PDB file of C-alpha atoms and ligand atoms in Angstrom:
ATOM      1  CA  MET A   1       0.000   0.000   0.000  1.00 79.00           C
ATOM      2  CA  ALA A   2       1.327   3.445  -0.894  1.00 90.00           C
ATOM      3  CA  MET A   3       0.772   6.363   1.431  1.00 94.00           C
ATOM      4  CA  LYS A   4       1.429  10.040   0.793  1.00 96.00           C
ATOM      5  CA  VAL A   5       1.755  12.449   3.688  1.00 96.00           C
ATOM      6  CA  ALA A   6       2.070  16.209   3.252  1.00 96.00           C
ATOM      7  CA  VAL A   7       3.203  18.285   6.208  1.00 96.00           C
ATOM      8  CA  ALA A   8       2.360  21.978   6.125  1.00 94.00           C
ATOM      9  CA  GLY A   9       1.653  24.607   8.732  1.00 93.00           C
ATOM     10  CA  LYS A  10       2.792  27.559  10.753  1.00 94.00           C
ATOM     11  CA  GLY A  11       6.460  28.586  10.691  1.00 93.00           C
ATOM     12  CA  GLY A  12       8.614  27.015  13.357  1.00 94.00           C
ATOM     13  CA  SER A  13       5.908  24.631  14.555  1.00 96.00           C
ATOM     14  CA  GLY A  14       8.013  21.487  14.087  1.00 96.00           C
ATOM     15  CA  LYS A  15       7.077  20.447  10.536  1.00 96.00           C
ATOM     16  CA  THR A  16      10.599  19.516   9.505  1.00 96.00           C
ATOM     17  CA  SER A  17      11.381  17.690  12.750  1.00 96.00           C
ATOM     18  CA  ILE A  18       8.185  15.631  12.651  1.00 96.00           C
ATOM     19  CA  SER A  19       8.593  14.905   8.915  1.00 97.00           C
ATOM     20  CA  GLY A  20      12.136  13.640   9.348  1.00 98.00           C
ATOM     21  CA  THR A  21      11.206  11.560  12.359  1.00 97.00           C
ATOM     22  CA  MET A  22       8.200   9.992  10.635  1.00 97.00           C
ATOM     23  CA  ALA A  23      10.304   9.219   7.558  1.00 98.00           C
ATOM     24  CA  ARG A  24      12.976   7.501   9.627  1.00 98.00           C
ATOM     25  CA  VAL A  25      10.572   5.538  11.810  1.00 98.00           C
ATOM     26  CA  LEU A  26       8.718   4.248   8.738  1.00 97.00           C
ATOM     27  CA  ALA A  27      11.987   3.359   7.002  1.00 98.00           C
ATOM     28  CA  ARG A  28      13.194   1.456  10.076  1.00 98.00           C
ATOM     29  CA  ASP A  29       9.923  -0.467  10.007  1.00 97.00           C
ATOM     30  CA  GLY A  30      10.846  -1.633   6.508  1.00 97.00           C
ATOM     31  CA  HIS A  31       8.796   0.779   4.398  1.00 97.00           C
ATOM     32  CA  ARG A  32      10.288   2.375   1.304  1.00 97.00           C
ATOM     33  CA  VAL A  33      10.270   6.093   2.118  1.00 98.00           C
ATOM     34  CA  LEU A  34      10.712   8.975  -0.310  1.00 97.00           C
ATOM     35  CA  ALA A  35      11.044  12.268   1.564  1.00 97.00           C
ATOM     36  CA  ILE A  36      10.599  15.434  -0.500  1.00 95.00           C
ATOM     37  CA  ASP A  37      11.712  18.776   0.910  1.00 94.00           C
ATOM     38  CA  ALA A  38       9.630  21.414  -0.851  1.00 92.00           C
ATOM     39  CA  ASP A  39      10.673  24.247   1.462  1.00 90.00           C
ATOM     40  CA  SER A  40      12.406  27.120  -0.362  1.00 84.00           C
ATOM     41  CA  ASN A  41      14.886  27.090   2.525  1.00 85.00           C
ATOM     42  CA  PRO A  42      15.340  23.332   2.824  1.00 88.00           C
ATOM     43  CA  ASN A  43      16.722  21.714   5.965  1.00 91.00           C
ATOM     44  CA  LEU A  44      15.016  18.338   6.088  1.00 94.00           C
ATOM     45  CA  ALA A  45      18.379  16.797   5.157  1.00 94.00           C
ATOM     46  CA  LEU A  46      19.787  17.724   8.561  1.00 93.00           C
ATOM     47  CA  THR A  47      16.957  15.905  10.309  1.00 95.00           C
ATOM     48  CA  LEU A  48      17.724  12.958   8.043  1.00 96.00           C
ATOM     49  CA  GLY A  49      21.323  12.792   9.229  1.00 94.00           C
ATOM     50  CA  ILE A  50      23.028  14.500   6.289  1.00 92.00           C
ATOM     51  CA  PRO A  51      25.841  16.751   7.533  1.00 89.00           C
ATOM     52  CA  ALA A  52      25.640  20.478   6.763  1.00 84.00           C
ATOM     53  CA  GLU A  53      28.829  20.295   4.641  1.00 86.00           C
ATOM     54  CA  ARG A  54      27.069  18.006   2.206  1.00 83.00           C
ATOM     55  CA  MET A  55      24.121  20.369   1.790  1.00 77.00           C
ATOM     56  CA  VAL A  56      26.049  22.733  -0.508  1.00 76.00           C
ATOM     57  CA  ASP A  57      26.384  20.190  -3.306  1.00 78.00           C
ATOM     58  CA  MET A  58      22.988  18.676  -2.747  1.00 80.00           C
ATOM     59  CA  PRO A  59      21.238  17.775  -5.985  1.00 82.00           C
ATOM     60  CA  THR A  60      18.045  19.743  -6.581  1.00 83.00           C
ATOM     61  CA  LEU A  61      15.332  19.189  -9.111  1.00 87.00           C
ATOM     62  CA  PRO A  62      15.685  20.636 -12.626  1.00 84.00           C
ATOM     63  CA  ARG A  63      13.193  23.343 -13.564  1.00 83.00           C
ATOM     64  CA  ASP A  64      12.085  21.642 -16.759  1.00 87.00           C
ATOM     65  CA  LEU A  65      10.677  18.663 -14.907  1.00 88.00           C
ATOM     66  CA  LEU A  66       7.065  19.668 -15.495  1.00 89.00           C
ATOM     67  CA  ARG A  67       5.660  19.614 -19.013  1.00 90.00           C
ATOM     68  CA  ARG A  68       2.476  21.488 -19.681  1.00 90.00           C
ATOM     69  CA  SER A  69       0.178  20.447 -22.472  1.00 88.00           C
ATOM     70  CA  GLU A  70      -3.496  20.735 -23.324  1.00 92.00           C
ATOM     71  CA  GLN A  71      -4.015  17.525 -21.356  1.00 89.00           C
ATOM     72  CA  GLY A  72      -2.599  19.143 -18.241  1.00 93.00           C
ATOM     73  CA  THR A  73       0.695  18.988 -16.403  1.00 92.00           C
ATOM     74  CA  GLU A  74       2.915  15.931 -16.350  1.00 91.00           C
ATOM     75  CA  LEU A  75       6.413  14.957 -15.304  1.00 91.00           C
ATOM     76  CA  SER A  76       8.924  14.924 -18.164  1.00 90.00           C
ATOM     77  CA  GLU A  77      10.748  12.030 -16.482  1.00 92.00           C
ATOM     78  CA  THR A  78       9.571   9.048 -14.450  1.00 93.00           C
ATOM     79  CA  LEU A  79       9.798   9.276 -10.675  1.00 91.00           C
ATOM     80  CA  GLU A  80      12.303   6.400 -10.751  1.00 93.00           C
ATOM     81  CA  GLY A  81      14.432   8.318 -13.241  1.00 94.00           C
ATOM     82  CA  ILE A  82      14.296  11.479 -11.153  1.00 93.00           C
ATOM     83  CA  CYS A  83      15.299   9.572  -8.021  1.00 93.00           C
ATOM     84  CA  ALA A  84      18.123   7.793  -9.858  1.00 93.00           C
ATOM     85  CA  THR A  85      19.747  11.098 -10.804  1.00 91.00           C
ATOM     86  CA  HIS A  86      18.640  13.570  -8.143  1.00 92.00           C
ATOM     87  CA  SER A  87      18.102  11.841  -4.824  1.00 94.00           C
ATOM     88  CA  LEU A  88      20.301  11.178  -1.836  1.00 92.00           C
ATOM     89  CA  THR A  89      20.164   8.207   0.475  1.00 94.00           C
ATOM     90  CA  ALA A  90      19.856   9.451   4.029  1.00 95.00           C
ATOM     91  CA  ALA A  91      19.718   7.919   7.500  1.00 97.00           C
ATOM     92  CA  ASP A  92      17.768   4.676   7.941  1.00 98.00           C
ATOM     93  CA  GLY A  93      17.627   4.271   4.156  1.00 97.00           C
ATOM     94  CA  VAL A  94      15.257   7.179   3.541  1.00 98.00           C
ATOM     95  CA  THR A  95      15.489   8.522  -0.022  1.00 96.00           C
ATOM     96  CA  LEU A  96      15.572  12.320  -0.097  1.00 95.00           C
ATOM     97  CA  LEU A  97      14.630  14.674  -2.923  1.00 94.00           C
ATOM     98  CA  VAL A  98      15.251  18.389  -2.428  1.00 92.00           C
ATOM     99  CA  MET A  99      13.232  20.636  -4.706  1.00 89.00           C
ATOM    100  CA  ALA A 100      15.298  23.816  -4.536  1.00 82.00           C
ATOM    101  CA  HIS A 101      18.122  25.613  -2.803  1.00 76.00           C
ATOM    102  CA  PRO A 102      17.561  29.153  -1.499  1.00 70.00           C
ATOM    103  CA  GLN A 103      19.457  30.694  -4.411  1.00 61.00           C
ATOM    104  CA  HIS A 104      16.920  29.154  -6.786  1.00 48.00           C
ATOM    105  CA  ALA A 105      13.884  30.179  -4.801  1.00 47.00           C
ATOM    106  CA  GLY A 106      11.481  32.947  -5.573  1.00 49.00           C
ATOM    107  CA  THR A 107      11.856  32.810  -9.314  1.00 49.00           C
ATOM    108  CA  GLY A 108       9.270  30.214 -10.215  1.00 46.00           C
TER     109      GLY A 108
HETATM  110  N1  LIG B   1       8.633  18.295  19.790  1.00 56.42           N
HETATM  111  C1  LIG B   1       9.529  19.263  19.945  1.00 56.42           C
HETATM  112  N2  LIG B   1       9.933  19.650  21.165  1.00 56.42           N
HETATM  113  C2  LIG B   1      10.833  20.653  21.323  1.00 56.42           C
HETATM  114  N3  LIG B   1      11.396  21.327  20.315  1.00 56.42           N
HETATM  115  C3  LIG B   1      11.030  21.001  19.075  1.00 56.42           C
HETATM  116  C4  LIG B   1      10.073  19.962  18.812  1.00 56.42           C
HETATM  117  N4  LIG B   1       9.895  19.868  17.465  1.00 56.42           N
HETATM  118  C5  LIG B   1      10.697  20.791  16.927  1.00 56.42           C
HETATM  119  N5  LIG B   1      11.388  21.475  17.881  1.00 56.42           N
HETATM  120  C6  LIG B   1      12.342  22.571  17.652  1.00 56.42           C
HETATM  121  O1  LIG B   1      11.595  23.677  17.178  1.00 56.42           O
HETATM  122  C7  LIG B   1      12.309  24.361  16.147  1.00 56.42           C
HETATM  123  C8  LIG B   1      11.478  24.408  14.883  1.00 56.42           C
HETATM  124  O2  LIG B   1      11.285  23.062  14.404  1.00 56.42           O
HETATM  125  P1  LIG B   1      11.219  22.748  12.855  1.00 56.42           P
HETATM  126  O3  LIG B   1      12.404  23.324  12.165  1.00 56.42           O
HETATM  127  O4  LIG B   1      10.967  21.293  12.741  1.00 56.42           O
HETATM  128  O5  LIG B   1       9.912  23.568  12.464  1.00 56.42           O
HETATM  129  P2  LIG B   1       9.358  23.934  11.029  1.00 56.42           P
HETATM  130  O6  LIG B   1       7.880  24.001  11.164  1.00 56.42           O
HETATM  131  O7  LIG B   1       9.898  23.010  10.005  1.00 56.42           O
HETATM  132  O8  LIG B   1       9.981  25.380  10.820  1.00 56.42           O
HETATM  133  P3  LIG B   1      10.041  26.247   9.471  1.00 56.42           P
HETATM  134  O9  LIG B   1       8.679  26.850   9.320  1.00 56.42           O
HETATM  135  O10 LIG B   1      11.094  27.274   9.782  1.00 56.42           O
HETATM  136  O11 LIG B   1      10.391  25.333   8.343  1.00 56.42           O
HETATM  137  C9  LIG B   1      13.638  23.616  15.968  1.00 56.42           C
HETATM  138  O12 LIG B   1      14.619  24.301  16.709  1.00 56.42           O
HETATM  139  C10 LIG B   1      13.339  22.255  16.559  1.00 56.42           C
HETATM  140  O13 LIG B   1      14.520  21.667  17.055  1.00 56.42           O
HETATM  141 MG1  LIG B   2      10.950  23.430   8.243  1.00 56.42          MG
END
């Protein structure tokens, strides 16, 4: 069974901490977990055990990933393909995708 959980809410209320903890607990229980940090100032990686030094060369998603057509919006690559080239493996085997770094934010 696949489950998608979105965590949103007030600034500083613990979203990132709870997201990272849930991801790790589920991964330890044997679930395949894909964590996506959609914050324009991403720091989920820290909660997932990735040291701050590694954050600078963190892969982020390309901007041309979404293709718009008359049928609607679709990914220009499969999720597996995106993960193969743009994800990191974090603590407890959680797969992490980071959407954007701060220097890329605010332009979309
Ligand atoms: N259950 C908790 N008990 C005590 N402190 C906590 C708890 N959860 C989070 N914190 C602390 O509160 C602060 C904010 O947490 P966190 O970064 O997870 O919030 P956030 O909602 O993601 O914030 P932002 O809106 O800035 O992204 C951090 O310093 C974190 O260590
Ligand atoms: Mg946060």
